[in-house]
Every structure is written in structure tokens, then in C-alpha cells.
Amino acid sequence: MRLITCCSFKGGAGKTTALMGLCSALASGGRTVALFEADENRPLSTWKENALRNDTWDERCEVLVADELPALEDAYEMAERQGYDYALADTHGGSSELNNTIIASSDFLLVPTMLTPLDIDEALATYRYIIELLLAENLHSHTAILQQRVSMGRITASQRSGIELLSALPLCDTPMFERDAFAAMKKRGMLHRTLAGMETSPGLRLPARNYRKAMDEMIALGRYVETALGA
Ligand SMILES: Nc1ncnc2c1ncn2[C@@H]1O[C@H](COP(=O)(O)OP(=O)(O)O)[C@@H](O)[C@H]1O
Ligand SMILES: [Mg+2]
């Protein structure tokens, strides 16, 4: 089992959304995914409830609460015992013993960030924190910055200089754009199953095209991560 974690000090950076999208992509590719719920607000548990209600949950996935160290250990052991391909950990903002343990146990660390100067500062601080923690423990994990909520319109000069700053670091090759399909996931559930439902509903086939683009971005992200992990 490989553990993939989304982390950033900043709330609202797009961690949970990126994780939901990545989970949908991995599940649509036939992978089994344990979701470690390390944020005490439990956004993933709510996501699962909403998905079950909309019949968009994928039974290849399960949410395991991991908001304290002993619960995290139990979740990890259970997921490994049950042979999940991946565990995806959704962390809360800030640094904590729990987050440090998750970081140190991860095979892949994704740091999502929007492109405002403030967000980029936070992402760089998070990235530095992760690297220092890994170095101190002599660990080698994959790390990458994920540009999140990138606007579809023209890139501003300040966004361009932000991207230049980030490009000194490992950067996921496909960004996540600002899309309704992503914002709606928390209510509608798994992206691939929502899309499949839309593509077969008369009257929804046109809006489905935007969902298809969103899904393709997530599949590209999944491929990026799986390639780095050698899966
Ligand atoms: N790519 C995106 N497109 C549109 N909305 C997004 C996107 N990513 C995140 N959001 C929205 O931004 C808000 C914060 O995202 P969230 O993933 O909850 O951040 P975090 O987990 O880092 O606190 C949520 O309302 C979410 O729906
Ligand atoms: Mg979150």
C-alpha cells in the first residue's frame, strides 16, 4: 500500500478537493483506496454520506477516521491488512504531531496551492517544512506542488511570476483548474460516477463535457503520482 497525502498549512488551499478528485481517478482506474480522515471536521465522511445518497460512491473506497495518533495507526494497519492499493490522507491545516506522523509515513506528498503571492508563500513554507522533516528523519518520499484553482482565463503577471517561483520545485504537470465540477464534488460525490450518470442522461450530456474535462485532469494527476511511485 502506498500512502499519498495532501498537506498545506493554509486552510482552503484545495487539499480535500484535490484528494477527492485523485480518489475518483484512482478508483475509476480500478484501484482500491482507503481514505484517512485526519481533519476533525470530517469532510471525507460527509463526502461519503453525500455520495451514498446520490449513488455515486465507489465501493473500492473506504473512509477511515484517523484524527488522532492511535486512530491513524489503526487505520493504517487495517488498510494494509485489507490490501488497499492506496491510502490517501487528508490533513488539516497547520503543523501537529498527527500531521508530522502522516508526513513521515507518506510515500507521496502533494502540496496544493492557489497562485496568489500569499498562497505561494504558504505553499513554499509548507514545502520547506516537509523537506526539513524528511531530512531530519532521513526519509525519502516523493513531493510535488499542485497548482490548484487555476483560473481558465488569461494568466496575470503576478500569477506568472508565482509559477516561475514554484517551477524551481517538483511541480505536477497538470494543474487543477477552477471548475464547478470540482467544487460540486463534496455534494455530488465521486467524480467518475457523477460523470457516468450525466453522460447517459438526456439533457445532461452537454454539461457532462465539462465534467469530462475535470475527470481527465484528475486522471492525469493520478497518472503523474502513480508514475512517480513506480506503480
Ligand atoms: N479546483 C477547484 N475548482 C473549484 N473550486 C474549488 C477547487 N478546489 C477547491 N475548491 C473549493 O475551494 C474551497 C476550499 O477547498 P478545500 O479543498 O476544502 O480546501 P482545504 O481542504 O485545503 O481546506 C471549497 O469550497 C472547494 O469546493
Ligand atoms: Mg480540507
GROMACS .gro file of C-alpha atoms in nm, residues 1 31-34 76-86:
model
   16
    1MET     CA    1   0.000   0.000   0.000
   31ARG     CA    2  -0.754   0.084  -0.766
   32THR     CA    3  -0.875   0.035  -0.412
   33VAL     CA    4  -0.838   0.340  -0.189
   34ALA     CA    5  -0.853   0.385   0.188
   76TYR     CA    6  -0.301   0.226   0.859
   77GLU     CA    7  -0.284  -0.130   0.991
   78MET     CA    8  -0.636  -0.208   0.879
   79ALA     CA    9  -0.587  -0.066   0.531
   80GLU     CA   10  -0.264  -0.258   0.491
   81ARG     CA   11  -0.417  -0.581   0.619
   82GLN     CA   12  -0.708  -0.546   0.378
   83GLY     CA   13  -0.469  -0.496   0.089
   84TYR     CA   14  -0.573  -0.150  -0.031
   85ASP     CA   15  -0.363  -0.025  -0.323
   86TYR     CA   16  -0.353   0.329  -0.186
   0.00000   0.00000   0.00000
